[in-house]
Coordinates of C-alpha atoms and ligand atoms in Angstrom, one line a residue:
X1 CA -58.9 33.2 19.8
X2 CA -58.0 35.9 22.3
X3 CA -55.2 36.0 24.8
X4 CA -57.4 35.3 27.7
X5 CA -59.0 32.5 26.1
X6 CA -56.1 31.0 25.0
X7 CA -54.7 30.8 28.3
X8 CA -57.8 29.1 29.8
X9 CA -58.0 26.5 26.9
X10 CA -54.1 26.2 26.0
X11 CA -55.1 27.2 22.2
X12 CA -57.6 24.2 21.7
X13 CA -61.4 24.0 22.1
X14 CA -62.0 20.7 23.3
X15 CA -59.8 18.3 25.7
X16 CA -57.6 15.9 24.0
X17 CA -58.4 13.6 26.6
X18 CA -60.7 10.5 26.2
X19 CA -62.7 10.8 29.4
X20 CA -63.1 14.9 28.5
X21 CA -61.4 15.5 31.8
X22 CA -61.6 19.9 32.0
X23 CA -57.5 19.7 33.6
X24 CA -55.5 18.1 31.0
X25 CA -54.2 14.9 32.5
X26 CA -50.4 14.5 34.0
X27 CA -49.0 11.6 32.1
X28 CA -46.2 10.9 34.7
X29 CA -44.6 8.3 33.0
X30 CA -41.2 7.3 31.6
X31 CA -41.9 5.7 28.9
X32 CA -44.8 4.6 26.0
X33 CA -45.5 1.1 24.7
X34 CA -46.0 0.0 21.4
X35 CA -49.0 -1.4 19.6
X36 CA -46.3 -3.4 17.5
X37 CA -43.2 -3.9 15.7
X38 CA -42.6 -0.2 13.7
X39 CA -46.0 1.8 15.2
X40 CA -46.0 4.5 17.9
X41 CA -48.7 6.6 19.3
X42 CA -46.5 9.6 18.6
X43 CA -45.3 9.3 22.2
X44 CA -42.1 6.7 22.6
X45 CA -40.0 8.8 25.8
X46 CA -40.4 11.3 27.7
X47 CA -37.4 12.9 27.4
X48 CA -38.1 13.2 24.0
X49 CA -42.1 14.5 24.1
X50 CA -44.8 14.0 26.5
X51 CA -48.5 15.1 25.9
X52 CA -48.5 17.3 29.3
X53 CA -45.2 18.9 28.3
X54 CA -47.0 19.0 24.7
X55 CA -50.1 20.6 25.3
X56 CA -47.9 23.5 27.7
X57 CA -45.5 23.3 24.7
X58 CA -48.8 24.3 22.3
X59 CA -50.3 26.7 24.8
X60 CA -46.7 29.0 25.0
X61 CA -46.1 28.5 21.4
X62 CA -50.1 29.9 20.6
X63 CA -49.6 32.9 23.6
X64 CA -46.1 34.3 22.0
X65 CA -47.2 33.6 18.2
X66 CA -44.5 31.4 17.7
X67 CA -44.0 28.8 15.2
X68 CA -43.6 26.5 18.4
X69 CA -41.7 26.3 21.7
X70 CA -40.1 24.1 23.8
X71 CA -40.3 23.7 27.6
X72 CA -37.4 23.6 30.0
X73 CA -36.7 21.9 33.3
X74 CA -35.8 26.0 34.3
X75 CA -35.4 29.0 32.5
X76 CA -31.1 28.8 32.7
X77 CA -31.7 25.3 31.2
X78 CA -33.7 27.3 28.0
X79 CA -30.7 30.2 27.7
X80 CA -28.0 27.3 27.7
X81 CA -29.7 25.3 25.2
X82 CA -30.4 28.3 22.6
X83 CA -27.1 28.7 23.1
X84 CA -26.0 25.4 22.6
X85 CA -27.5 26.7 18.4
X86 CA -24.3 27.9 17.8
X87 CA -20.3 26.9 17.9
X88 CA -17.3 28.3 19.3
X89 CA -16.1 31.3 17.7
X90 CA -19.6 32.8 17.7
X91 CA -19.8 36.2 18.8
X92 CA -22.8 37.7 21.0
X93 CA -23.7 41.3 21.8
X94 CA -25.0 41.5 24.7
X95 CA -27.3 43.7 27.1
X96 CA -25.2 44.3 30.6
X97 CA -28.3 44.4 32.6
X98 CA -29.2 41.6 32.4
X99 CA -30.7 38.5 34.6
X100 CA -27.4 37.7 37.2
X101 CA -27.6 34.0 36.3
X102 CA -27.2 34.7 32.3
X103 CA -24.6 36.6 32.5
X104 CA -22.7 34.2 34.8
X105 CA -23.8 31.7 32.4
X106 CA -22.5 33.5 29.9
X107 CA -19.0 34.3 31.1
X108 CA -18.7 31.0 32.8
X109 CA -20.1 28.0 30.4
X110 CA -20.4 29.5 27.4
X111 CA -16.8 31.1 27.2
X112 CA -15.3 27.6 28.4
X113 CA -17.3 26.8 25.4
X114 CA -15.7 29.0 23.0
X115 CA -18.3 31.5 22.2
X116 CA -17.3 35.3 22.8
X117 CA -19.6 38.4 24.4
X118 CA -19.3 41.7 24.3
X119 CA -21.2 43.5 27.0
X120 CA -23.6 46.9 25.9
X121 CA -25.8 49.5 27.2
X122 CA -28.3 48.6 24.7
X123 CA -30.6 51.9 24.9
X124 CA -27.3 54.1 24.6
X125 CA -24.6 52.7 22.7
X126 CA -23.9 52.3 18.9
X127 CA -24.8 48.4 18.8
X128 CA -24.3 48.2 15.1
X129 CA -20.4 49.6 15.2
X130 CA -19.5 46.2 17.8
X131 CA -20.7 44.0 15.4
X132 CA -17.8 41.3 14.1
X133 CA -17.9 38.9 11.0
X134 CA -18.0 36.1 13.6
X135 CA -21.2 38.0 15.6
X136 CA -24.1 35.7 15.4
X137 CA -27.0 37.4 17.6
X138 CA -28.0 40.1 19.7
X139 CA -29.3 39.3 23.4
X140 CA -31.2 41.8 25.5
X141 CA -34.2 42.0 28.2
X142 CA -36.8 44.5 28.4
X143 CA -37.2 45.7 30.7
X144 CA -33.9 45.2 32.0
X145 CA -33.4 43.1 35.3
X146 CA -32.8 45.0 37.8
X147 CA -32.5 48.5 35.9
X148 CA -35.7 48.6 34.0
X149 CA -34.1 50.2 30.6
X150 CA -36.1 49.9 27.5
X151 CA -35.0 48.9 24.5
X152 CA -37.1 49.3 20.9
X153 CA -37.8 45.9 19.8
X154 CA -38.0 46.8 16.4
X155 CA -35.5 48.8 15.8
X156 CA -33.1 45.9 17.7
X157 CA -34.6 43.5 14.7
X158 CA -34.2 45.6 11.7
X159 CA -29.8 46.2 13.0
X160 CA -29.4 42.8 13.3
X161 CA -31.9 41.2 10.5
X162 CA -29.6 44.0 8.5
X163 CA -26.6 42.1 9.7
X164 CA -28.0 38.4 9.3
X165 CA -27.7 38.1 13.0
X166 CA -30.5 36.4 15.5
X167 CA -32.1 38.6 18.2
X168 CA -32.7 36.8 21.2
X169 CA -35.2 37.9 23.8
X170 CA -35.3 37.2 27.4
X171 CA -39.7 38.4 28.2
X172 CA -39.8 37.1 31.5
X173 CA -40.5 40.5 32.9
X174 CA -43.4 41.2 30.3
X175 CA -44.8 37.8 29.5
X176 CA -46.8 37.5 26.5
X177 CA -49.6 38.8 28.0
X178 CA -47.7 42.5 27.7
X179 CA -45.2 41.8 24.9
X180 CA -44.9 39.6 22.1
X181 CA -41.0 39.9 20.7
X182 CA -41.6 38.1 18.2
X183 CA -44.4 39.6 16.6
X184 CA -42.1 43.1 16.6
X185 CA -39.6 41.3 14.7
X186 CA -37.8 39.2 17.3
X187 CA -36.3 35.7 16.4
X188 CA -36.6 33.4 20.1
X189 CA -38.3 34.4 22.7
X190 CA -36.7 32.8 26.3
X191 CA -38.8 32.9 29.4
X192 CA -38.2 32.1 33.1
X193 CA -41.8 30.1 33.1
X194 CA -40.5 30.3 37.4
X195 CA -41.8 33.6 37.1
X196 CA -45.4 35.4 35.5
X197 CA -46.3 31.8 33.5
X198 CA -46.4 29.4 36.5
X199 CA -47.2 32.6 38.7
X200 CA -47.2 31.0 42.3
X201 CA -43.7 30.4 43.1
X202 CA -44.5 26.5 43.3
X203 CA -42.4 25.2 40.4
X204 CA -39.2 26.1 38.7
X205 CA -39.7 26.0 34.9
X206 CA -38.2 27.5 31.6
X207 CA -39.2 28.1 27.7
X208 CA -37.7 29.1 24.6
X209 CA -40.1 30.0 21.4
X210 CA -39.2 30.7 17.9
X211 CA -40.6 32.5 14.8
X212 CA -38.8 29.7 12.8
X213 CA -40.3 26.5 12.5
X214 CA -36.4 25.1 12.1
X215 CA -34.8 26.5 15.1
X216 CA -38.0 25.6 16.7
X217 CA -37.2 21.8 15.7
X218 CA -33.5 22.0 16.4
X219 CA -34.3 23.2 19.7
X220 CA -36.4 20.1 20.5
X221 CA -33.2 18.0 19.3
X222 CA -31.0 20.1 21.2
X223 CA -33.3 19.7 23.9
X224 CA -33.8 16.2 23.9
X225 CA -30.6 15.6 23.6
X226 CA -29.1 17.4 26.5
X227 CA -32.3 15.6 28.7
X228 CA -32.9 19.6 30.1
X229 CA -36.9 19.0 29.5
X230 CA -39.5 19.8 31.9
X231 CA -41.1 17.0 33.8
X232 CA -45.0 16.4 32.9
X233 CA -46.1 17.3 36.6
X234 CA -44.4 20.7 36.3
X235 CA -45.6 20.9 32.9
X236 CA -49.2 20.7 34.6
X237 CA -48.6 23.3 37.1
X238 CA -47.6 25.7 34.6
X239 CA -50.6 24.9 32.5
X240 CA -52.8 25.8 35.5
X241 CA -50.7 29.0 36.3
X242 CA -51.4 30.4 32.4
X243 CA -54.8 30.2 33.1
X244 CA -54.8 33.1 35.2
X245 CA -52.0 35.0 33.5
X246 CA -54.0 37.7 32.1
X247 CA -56.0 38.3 35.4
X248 CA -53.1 38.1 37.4
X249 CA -51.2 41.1 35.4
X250 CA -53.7 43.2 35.2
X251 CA -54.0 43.4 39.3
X252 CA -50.3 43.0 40.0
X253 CA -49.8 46.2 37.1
X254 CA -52.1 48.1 38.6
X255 CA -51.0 47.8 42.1
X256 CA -47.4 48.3 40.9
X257 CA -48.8 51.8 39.6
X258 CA -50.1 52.8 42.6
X259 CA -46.8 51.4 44.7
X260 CA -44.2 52.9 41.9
X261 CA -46.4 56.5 42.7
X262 CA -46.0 56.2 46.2
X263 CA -42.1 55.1 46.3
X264 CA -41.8 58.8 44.4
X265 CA -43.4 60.6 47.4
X266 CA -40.9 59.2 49.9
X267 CA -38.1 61.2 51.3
X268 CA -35.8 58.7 51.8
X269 CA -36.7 57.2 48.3
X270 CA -34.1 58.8 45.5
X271 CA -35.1 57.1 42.0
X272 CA -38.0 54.7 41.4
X273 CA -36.9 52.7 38.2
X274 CA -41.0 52.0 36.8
X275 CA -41.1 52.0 32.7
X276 CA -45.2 52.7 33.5
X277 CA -43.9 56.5 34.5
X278 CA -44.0 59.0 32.6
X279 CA -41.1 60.4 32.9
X280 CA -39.5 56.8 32.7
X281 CA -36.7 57.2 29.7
X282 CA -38.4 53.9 27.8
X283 CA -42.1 55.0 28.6
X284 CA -42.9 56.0 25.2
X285 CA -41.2 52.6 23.3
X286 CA -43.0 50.8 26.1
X287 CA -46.0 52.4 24.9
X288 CA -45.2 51.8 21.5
X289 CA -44.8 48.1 21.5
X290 CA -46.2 46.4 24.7
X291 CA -49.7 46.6 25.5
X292 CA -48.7 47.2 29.9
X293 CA -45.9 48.1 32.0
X294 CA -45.5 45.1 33.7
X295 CA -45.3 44.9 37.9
X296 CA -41.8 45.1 38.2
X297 CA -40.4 48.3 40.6
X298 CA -36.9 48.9 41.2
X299 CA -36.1 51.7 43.3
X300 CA -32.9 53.2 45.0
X301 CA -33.0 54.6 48.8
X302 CA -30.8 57.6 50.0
X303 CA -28.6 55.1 51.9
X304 CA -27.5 51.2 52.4
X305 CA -29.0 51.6 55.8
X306 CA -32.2 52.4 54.7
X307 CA -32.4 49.8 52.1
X308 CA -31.2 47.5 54.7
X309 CA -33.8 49.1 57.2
X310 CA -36.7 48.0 54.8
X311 CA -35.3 44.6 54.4
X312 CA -35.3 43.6 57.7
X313 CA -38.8 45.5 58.4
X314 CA -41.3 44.2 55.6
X315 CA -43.9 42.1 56.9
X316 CA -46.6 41.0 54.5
X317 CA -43.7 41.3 51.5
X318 CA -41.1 38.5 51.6
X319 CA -37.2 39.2 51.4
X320 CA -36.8 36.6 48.9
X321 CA -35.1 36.5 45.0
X322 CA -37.8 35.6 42.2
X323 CA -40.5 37.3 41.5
X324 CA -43.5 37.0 39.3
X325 CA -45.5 35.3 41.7
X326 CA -49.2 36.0 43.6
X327 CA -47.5 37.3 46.5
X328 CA -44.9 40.6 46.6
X329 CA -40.9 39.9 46.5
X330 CA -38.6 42.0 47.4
X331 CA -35.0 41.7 46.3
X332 CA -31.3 43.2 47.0
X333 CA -29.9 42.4 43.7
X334 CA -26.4 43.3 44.7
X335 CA -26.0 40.3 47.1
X336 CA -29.2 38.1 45.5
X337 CA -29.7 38.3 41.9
X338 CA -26.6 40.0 40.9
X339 CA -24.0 38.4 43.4
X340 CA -21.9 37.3 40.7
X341 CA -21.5 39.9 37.9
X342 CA -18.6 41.5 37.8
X343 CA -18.4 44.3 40.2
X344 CA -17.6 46.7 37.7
X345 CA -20.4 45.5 35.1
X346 CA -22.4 45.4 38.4
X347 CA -21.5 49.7 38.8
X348 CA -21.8 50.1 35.4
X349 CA -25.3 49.3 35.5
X350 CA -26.0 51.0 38.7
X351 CA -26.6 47.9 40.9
X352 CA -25.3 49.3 44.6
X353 CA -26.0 49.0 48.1
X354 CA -28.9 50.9 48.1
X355 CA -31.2 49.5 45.0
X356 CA -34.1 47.6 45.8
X357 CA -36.0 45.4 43.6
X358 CA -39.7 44.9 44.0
X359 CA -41.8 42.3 42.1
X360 CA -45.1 43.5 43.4
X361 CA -48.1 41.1 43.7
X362 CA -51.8 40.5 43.2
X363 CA -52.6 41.1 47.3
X364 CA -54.3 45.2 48.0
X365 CA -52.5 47.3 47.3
X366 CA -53.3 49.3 50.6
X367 CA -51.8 46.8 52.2
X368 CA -48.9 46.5 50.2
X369 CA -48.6 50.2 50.9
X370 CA -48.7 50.1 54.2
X371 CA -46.2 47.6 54.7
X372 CA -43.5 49.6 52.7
X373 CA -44.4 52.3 54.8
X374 CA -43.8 50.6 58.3
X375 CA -40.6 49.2 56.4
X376 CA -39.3 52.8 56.3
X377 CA -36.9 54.1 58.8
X378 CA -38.5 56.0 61.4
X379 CA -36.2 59.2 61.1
X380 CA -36.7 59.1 57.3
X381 CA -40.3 59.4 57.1
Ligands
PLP401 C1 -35.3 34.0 36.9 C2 -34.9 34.5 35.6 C3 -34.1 33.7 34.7 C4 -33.7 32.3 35.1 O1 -34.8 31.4 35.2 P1 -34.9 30.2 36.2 O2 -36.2 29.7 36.0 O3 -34.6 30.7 37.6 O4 -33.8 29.2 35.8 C5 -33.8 34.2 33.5 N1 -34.1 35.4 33.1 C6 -34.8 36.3 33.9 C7 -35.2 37.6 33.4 C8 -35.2 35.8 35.2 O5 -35.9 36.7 36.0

């Protein structure tokens, strides 16, 4: 079955249900009876499994080519229960751009926890010389958040299959529909399913997916165990949302073309971060192993004011965090996002007071266009 079908039909070819309803039915309950003493439908609690949170379960599993996959009541809920997989002592290396809320995460929960991090520029540094005895897994994004650096998949999975170590990816910025980790050799796969899988920026949702049928399992345990599941009417929402995850992609990529090509012509516009550039530094591993660029823009002004200026001046885009939705976002990681990274991980990466973050839409494009362009400062144009 193709992508696009398998996001209309969650993987299956007929409705589980008994009626044949065509939307796969919430079951928005606590709890399943039994026929009698010792039998079960297969169903006992939801915290354990539901059919809604099921199906969604099937239909992320079948879109990343997973072994399976487990849905989370948010994608921070995902991260800290794959991380939950290991114990204290375990050591991580890990990409510094990277989603604000994992690394706080990270250095917050985790470290009370006992594992230990080491923070790297994953497209430049020597990844294989940081690696310890007690180093269990590599953890990167790519395209970074907000930075947009690339980082070859493959490559990542041969260091630390090499090393016995797990590579764990965060493809919220990709989705499957553009990248499939796992397929290029990645162990989980960790999604914000707030972002491209819902796609409307009506629920808040997360998923992790495996290539291993047992990490797959003991994240269900985990899962169940720490009660972080999704609830079955969010579980339903996202189902809807993957329907139109390949459509929606394809438009939002296309206007992010024409927007990151416009950005570039600006005076006032100094670097436009967009791996779908040719002269991006990751345009030809982007090329190499996803089949789009995505719709994510970041882009740095020639001063705080101006970035400020454009802020306060959009009109059809909202000044809001997120991103991944129907409707464009623009963010200012620095104070958003990013507020709490370390200011000097923060500088390391480049995040200042004058990068923007766009997560551009399915609306025109024109219009999108236009509304950056009244955005601008009048004495910059
Ligand atoms: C938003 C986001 C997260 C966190 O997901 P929530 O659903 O907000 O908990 C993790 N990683 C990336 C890349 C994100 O954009």
């Amino acid at each position: 079955m193709d992508f696009e079908t398998k996001c209309v039909h969650g993987g299956c070819t007929s409705s589980a249900d008994q009626y044949k309803a065509l939307s796969y039915p919430i079951y928005q309950t606590a709890s399943f009876a039994h026929a009698s003493f010792g039998s079960s439908t297969g169903f006992d609690y939801t915290r354990e499994s539901n059919p809604t949170r099921e199906r969604l379960e099937h239909t992320v599993a079948s879109l990343e080519e997973a072994a399976g996959a487990v849905a989370f009541s948010s994608g921070m809920a995902a991260i800290s229960t794959v991380m939950e997989l290991f114990r204290p002592g375990d050591h991580f290396i890990i990409e510094q751009d990277l989603y604000g809320g994992s690394i706080r995460l990270f250095h917050t929960i985790c470290e009370k926890n006992g594992l230990t991090f080491t923070y790297a520029s994953f497209s430049s540094d020597d990844i294989e010389s940081m690696i310890r005895p007690s180093t269990k897994a590599l953890y990167v994004e790519t395209p970074t958040n907000p930075m947009m650096k690339v980082v070859d998949i493959r490559r990542l999975a041969d260091i630390a299959h090499r090393h016995g170590l797990l590579l764990i990816i965060d493809n919220t910025f990709l989705s499957p529909y553009f990248q499939k980790p796992l397929t290029l050799g990645a162990d989980i796969v960790v999604h914000s399913g707030t972002k491209y899988l819902g796609g409307h920026n009506d629920t808040i949702a997360g998923f992790a997916a495996a290539s291993s049928l047992e990490i797959v399992e003991h994240l269900h345990e985990t899962a169940m165990s720490i009660g972080s599941v999704l609830a079955p009417f969010d579980s339903w929402l996202i189902l809807r949302g993957i329907q139109t995850l390949a459509i929606r992609l394809e438009r939002a990529e296309k206007n992010a073309m024409q927007i990151a090509l416009w950005l570039k012509e600006q005076p006032c516009i100094k670097n436009v971060y967009y791996p779908g550039l040719p002269e991006h530094p990751g345009y030809a591993i982007m090329k190499k192993q996803a089949s789009g660029f995505g719709a994510m823009v970041s882009f740095r002004t020639d001063s705080r004011e101006t970035a400020i200026h454009i802020l306060n001046h959009v009109k059809l885009i909202s000044f809001a965090e997120s991103l991944g939705g129907t409707e464009s976002l623009i963010t200012y990681p620095l104070t958003q996002t990013h507020a709490d990274v370390p200011e000097d991980m923060r500088r390391k990466s480049g995040i200042d007071d004058t990068l923007l973050r766009l997560s551009v839409g399915i609306e025109s494009a024109e219009n999108l266009i236009d509304d950056l362009a009244s955005a601008l400062p009048l004495s910059k144009i």
